[in-house]
Coordinates of N, CA, C and O in Angstrom, one line a residue:
M1294 N 0.6 -0.9 0.2 CA -0.3 0.4 0.5 C 0.5 1.3 0.2 O 0.6 2.6 -0.4
S1295 N 2.0 1.0 0.9 CA 3.3 1.9 0.6 C 3.2 2.5 -0.9 O 4.2 4.0 -0.5
G1296 N 3.0 2.0 -2.0 CA 3.5 2.3 -3.3 C 2.9 3.3 -3.8 O 3.4 3.5 -4.7
Q1297 N 1.3 2.9 -3.4 CA 0.5 3.7 -4.1 C 0.5 5.6 -3.0 O 0.1 6.4 -3.6
Y1298 N 0.9 5.8 -1.6 CA 0.8 6.3 -1.2 C 2.1 6.6 -1.0 O 2.6 6.0 -0.3
K1299 N 2.9 8.1 -0.2 CA 3.6 8.6 1.0 C 3.6 8.1 1.9 O 2.5 8.1 2.9
T1300 N 4.4 7.0 2.5 CA 4.6 7.0 3.8 C 4.6 8.1 5.1 O 3.2 7.2 6.3
A1301 N 5.0 8.7 4.6 CA 4.2 10.2 5.9 C 2.8 10.4 5.5 O 2.3 10.5 7.0
W1302 N 2.1 10.2 4.6 CA 1.1 10.5 4.6 C -0.2 9.2 5.8 O -0.7 9.8 6.2
L1303 N -0.3 7.7 5.0 CA -0.1 7.1 5.6 C 0.0 7.0 7.5 O -1.0 6.4 7.8
C1304 N 1.1 7.0 7.0 CA 1.8 7.4 9.5 C 0.6 8.6 9.9 O 0.1 8.2 10.7
E1305 N 0.4 8.7 9.2 CA -0.5 10.5 9.7 C -2.0 10.6 9.4 O -2.5 10.5 11.3
A1306 N -1.8 9.6 8.5 CA -3.5 9.1 8.7 C -4.0 7.8 10.2 O -4.8 7.9 10.7
L1307 N -3.1 6.9 10.1 CA -3.1 6.2 11.4 C -2.2 6.5 12.1 O -2.7 5.8 13.5
L1308 N -2.4 7.7 12.3 CA -1.7 8.3 13.6 C -0.7 7.3 14.1 O -0.7 7.4 15.6
V1309 N 0.1 7.0 13.2 CA 1.6 6.5 13.6 C 3.0 7.2 13.5 O 2.5 7.3 12.3
S1310 N 3.9 7.2 14.0 CA 5.4 7.6 14.1 C 5.3 7.4 12.5 O 5.7 5.9 12.5
R1311 N 6.7 8.4 11.8 CA 7.5 7.4 11.3 C 8.3 6.3 11.7 O 8.4 5.0 10.6
S1312 N 9.1 6.9 12.7 CA 9.9 5.9 13.2 C 9.7 3.9 13.3 O 10.1 3.3 13.4
G1313 N 8.5 4.9 13.8 CA 7.4 3.6 14.7 C 7.3 2.9 13.7 O 7.7 1.5 14.2
Y1314 N 7.1 3.4 12.6 CA 6.4 2.2 10.7 C 7.4 1.3 10.5 O 8.1 0.3 10.7
Y1315 N 8.7 2.3 10.6 CA 10.0 1.7 10.3 C 11.3 0.1 11.4 O 11.4 -0.2 10.7
A1316 N 10.9 1.1 12.1 CA 11.2 0.0 13.5 C 10.1 -1.7 13.1 O 10.9 -2.5 13.3
W1317 N 8.8 -0.7 13.3 CA 7.8 -2.4 12.0 C 8.6 -3.5 11.9 O 8.9 -4.5 11.5
I1318 N 8.4 -2.1 10.9 CA 9.6 -3.2 9.2 C 10.6 -4.0 9.4 O 10.6 -4.9 9.5
K1319 N 11.5 -3.4 10.3 CA 12.4 -3.9 10.7 C 12.3 -5.3 11.7 O 13.1 -5.8 11.5
R1320 N 12.0 -5.0 12.4 CA 11.3 -6.6 13.3 C 10.7 -7.3 13.0 O 10.9 -8.1 13.2
R1321 N 10.0 -7.2 11.7 CA 9.5 -8.3 10.8 C 10.7 -8.6 10.0 O 10.1 -9.6 10.0
R1322 N 11.5 -7.6 9.5 CA 12.6 -8.8 8.0 C 13.6 -9.5 9.9 O 13.8 -10.3 9.3
F1323 N 13.8 -8.7 11.0 CA 14.8 -9.7 11.5 C 14.5 -9.3 13.1 O 14.3 -8.3 14.2
P1324 N 13.2 -10.6 13.2 CA 13.1 -11.0 14.5 C 14.4 -10.4 15.9 O 15.2 -11.6 15.5
G1325 N 13.0 -10.2 16.8 CA 15.0 -10.6 18.5 C 15.1 -11.6 18.6 O 14.5 -12.9 19.1
P1326 N 16.1 -12.5 19.2 CA 16.1 -13.1 20.2 C 15.0 -13.7 20.6 O 14.5 -14.8 20.8
R1327 N 14.3 -12.9 21.8 CA 12.9 -14.0 22.2 C 11.0 -14.1 21.3 O 11.2 -15.7 21.3
Q1328 N 11.7 -13.5 20.2 CA 10.6 -14.2 19.3 C 11.5 -15.0 18.3 O 10.4 -16.3 18.5
L1329 N 13.0 -16.0 18.6 CA 13.0 -16.7 17.3 C 12.6 -18.1 18.6 O 12.3 -18.4 18.3
E1330 N 12.2 -17.5 19.5 CA 12.9 -18.6 20.8 C 11.0 -19.3 21.2 O 10.8 -19.9 21.0
N1331 N 10.3 -18.0 20.2 CA 9.0 -18.1 20.5 C 8.5 -19.8 19.4 O 7.6 -19.9 19.8
M1332 N 9.0 -18.7 18.1 CA 8.7 -19.8 17.2 C 9.9 -20.9 17.3 O 8.2 -22.0 17.5
R1333 N 10.5 -21.4 18.1 CA 11.2 -22.5 18.4 C 10.1 -23.2 18.9 O 9.7 -24.7 18.8
L1334 N 9.9 -22.7 20.1 CA 9.1 -23.2 21.4 C 7.8 -23.6 20.1 O 6.7 -25.0 21.1
R1335 N 7.4 -22.8 20.0 CA 5.9 -23.2 19.4 C 5.3 -24.3 19.0 O 4.9 -25.2 18.5
E1336 N 6.4 -24.9 18.0 CA 7.1 -25.9 17.5 C 7.3 -27.0 18.2 O 6.1 -27.4 17.8
R1337 N 8.3 -26.8 19.0 CA 8.1 -27.9 19.9 C 6.5 -28.0 20.9 O 6.0 -29.5 21.4
I1338 N 6.1 -27.0 21.5 CA 4.9 -27.3 21.2 C 3.9 -28.2 21.1 O 3.1 -29.1 21.3
R1339 N 3.7 -28.1 19.9 CA 3.3 -28.8 18.6 C 2.6 -30.4 18.2 O 2.3 -30.4 18.1
E1340 N 4.9 -30.2 18.5 CA 5.2 -31.7 17.9 C 4.6 -33.0 19.3 O 4.2 -33.6 19.7
E1341 N 4.8 -31.7 20.7 CA 4.6 -32.5 21.9 C 3.0 -33.0 21.8 O 2.9 -33.5 23.0
F1342 N 2.0 -31.8 21.9 CA 0.8 -31.5 21.8 C 1.1 -33.2 20.6 O -0.3 -34.3 21.3
M1343 N 1.0 -33.0 19.7 CA 0.6 -34.4 19.1 C 0.7 -36.2 19.3 O 0.1 -36.5 19.5
R1344 N 2.1 -35.9 20.6 CA 2.3 -36.7 20.1 C 1.8 -37.4 22.3 O 1.8 -38.4 21.9
S1345 N 1.1 -37.0 22.7 CA 0.2 -36.8 23.9 C -1.2 -37.4 23.4 O -1.9 -37.2 23.9
R1346 N -1.0 -37.6 22.1 CA -3.1 -37.7 21.9 C -3.6 -36.6 22.0 O -4.4 -36.7 22.0
Q1347 N -3.2 -34.8 21.7 CA -3.8 -34.1 22.1 C -4.4 -33.8 23.2 O -5.6 -33.3 23.7
T1348 N -3.7 -34.9 24.2 CA -4.3 -34.5 25.9 C -3.8 -33.1 26.7 O -4.2 -33.6 28.1
Y1349 N -2.4 -33.9 26.5 CA -1.8 -32.6 27.6 C -1.8 -31.1 27.7 O -2.2 -30.2 27.0
G1350 N -2.0 -30.1 28.2 CA -2.6 -29.0 29.1 C -0.7 -28.0 29.4 O 0.0 -28.7 29.1
S1351 N -1.5 -26.8 29.5 CA -0.2 -26.0 29.7 C 0.8 -27.0 30.7 O 2.2 -26.5 30.4
P1352 N 0.6 -27.2 31.8 CA 1.5 -27.7 33.2 C 2.2 -29.1 32.7 O 3.2 -29.1 32.9
R1353 N 1.5 -30.1 31.9 CA 1.7 -31.0 31.9 C 3.2 -30.9 30.3 O 4.1 -31.1 30.7
L1354 N 2.5 -30.2 29.6 CA 3.5 -29.8 28.6 C 5.0 -28.7 28.7 O 5.8 -29.2 28.6
A1355 N 4.9 -27.9 29.6 CA 6.1 -27.7 30.5 C 7.0 -28.6 30.9 O 8.1 -28.2 30.8
Q1356 N 7.0 -29.6 31.8 CA 7.1 -29.9 32.2 C 8.2 -31.3 31.0 O 9.2 -31.7 31.6
V1357 N 7.4 -31.7 30.3 CA 8.1 -32.4 29.1 C 9.0 -31.9 28.6 O 10.2 -32.5 28.3
L1358 N 8.1 -30.4 28.5 CA 10.0 -29.8 27.5 C 10.4 -29.6 28.8 O 11.6 -28.4 28.0
G1359 N 10.6 -29.4 29.9 CA 12.1 -29.4 30.5 C 12.1 -28.0 31.2 O 13.3 -27.5 31.0
C1360 N 11.0 -27.1 30.5 CA 10.8 -25.7 31.3 C 9.4 -25.3 32.5 O 8.5 -25.0 31.9
P1361 N 9.7 -26.5 33.8 CA 8.3 -25.6 34.4 C 7.8 -24.7 35.0 O 6.7 -24.0 35.1
S1362 N 8.5 -23.2 34.7 CA 9.1 -22.3 35.0 C 8.1 -21.5 34.0 O 8.1 -20.7 34.6
R1363 N 8.0 -22.1 32.8 CA 7.3 -21.5 31.8 C 5.9 -22.0 31.8 O 5.8 -21.5 30.4
R1364 N 5.2 -21.7 32.3 CA 4.0 -22.7 31.8 C 3.0 -21.5 31.5 O 2.1 -21.6 30.8
N1365 N 2.8 -20.0 31.8 CA 2.0 -19.4 31.7 C 2.9 -18.7 30.1 O 1.7 -18.2 29.3
R1366 N 4.2 -18.8 30.0 CA 4.1 -18.5 28.5 C 4.0 -19.7 27.4 O 3.9 -19.8 26.2
I1367 N 4.1 -21.2 27.9 CA 3.5 -22.0 27.2 C 2.3 -21.7 26.5 O 1.3 -22.4 25.8
A1368 N 0.7 -22.1 27.6 CA -0.5 -21.1 27.7 C -0.2 -20.5 27.0 O -1.7 -20.7 26.2
R1369 N 0.4 -19.2 26.7 CA -0.3 -18.0 25.7 C 0.0 -19.0 24.3 O -0.9 -18.4 23.8
L1370 N 1.3 -19.2 24.4 CA 1.4 -19.7 22.8 C 0.1 -20.8 22.6 O 0.4 -21.2 21.3
M1371 N 0.0 -21.9 23.3 CA -0.9 -22.7 22.9 C -2.0 -21.6 22.6 O -2.8 -22.4 22.0
R1372 N -2.5 -21.0 23.4 CA -4.2 -20.0 23.1 C -3.8 -19.1 21.5 O -5.0 -19.9 20.9
L1373 N -2.5 -18.5 21.5 CA -1.7 -18.4 19.8 C -2.2 -19.3 19.2 O -2.4 -19.3 18.0
E1374 N -1.2 -20.3 18.6 CA -1.7 -22.2 18.4 C -3.0 -22.2 18.3 O -3.2 -23.3 17.2
R1375 N -3.7 -21.8 19.3 CA -5.6 -22.4 19.3 C -5.0 -24.1 19.5 O -5.7 -24.4 18.6
I1376 N -4.8 -24.2 19.9 CA -4.1 -25.7 20.9 C -4.9 -25.3 22.2 O -4.7 -25.0 23.0
F1377 N -5.8 -26.6 22.3 CA -6.4 -27.0 24.0 C -6.7 -28.1 23.9 O -7.1 -29.6 23.1
A1378 N -6.3 -28.8 25.6 CA -6.2 -30.3 25.5 C -7.7 -30.2 25.4 O -8.9 -30.3 25.8
D1379 N -8.1 -32.0 25.8 CA -9.3 -32.6 25.3 C -9.6 -33.3 26.2 O -8.8 -34.2 27.0
N1380 N -10.0 -32.8 27.9 CA -10.2 -33.2 28.2 C -11.9 -34.0 28.7 O -11.8 -34.2 30.0
A1381 N -12.6 -34.3 27.7 CA -13.6 -34.4 28.6 C -13.3 -36.5 28.5 O -12.5 -36.8 28.0
P1382 N -13.9 -36.9 29.8 CA -14.0 -38.5 29.1 C -14.3 -39.1 29.1 O -15.4 -38.2 27.9
S1383 N -13.6 -40.3 28.0 CA -14.3 -41.8 27.4 C -14.7 -42.3 27.5 O -14.8 -43.1 28.9
I1384 N -16.0 -42.7 28.0 CA -17.3 -43.3 27.9 C -17.5 -44.2 27.1 O -17.4 -44.4 25.6
V1385 N -16.8 -45.5 27.2 CA -16.7 -46.8 26.3 C -17.4 -47.8 27.1 O -18.4 -47.9 28.1
P1386 N -18.9 -48.1 25.5 CA -20.0 -48.5 25.6 C -20.3 -50.6 26.8 O -18.9 -51.0 26.0

C-alpha cells in the first residue's frame, strides 16, 4: 500500500510515527531473540501436543519440554496456536 501513497501520509492518517513504522518493518524482517525462541517453542509445543494425543495441557507440556517455570508462557503460545487439551472423559459402552 505504501507504493500507492506516501509513507508520511499513511503514518499521519493512522496516527503512527514514521520512526515507529520503520521500526515495525525492521522487526518483521529481523525478529529478536525472544521471538525466535517463541517460534521454536511453538513448534516443540505442537510436536509434543500431537505426541500426547492432544491430551496435555500447559502444565504437563511445560514439564515434558523441561521448562516448568514457563507454564504461563506455554499457555499463551498454546492459545495463539489454538491448541486446547481434550479433557472430556471418554465413555466406553
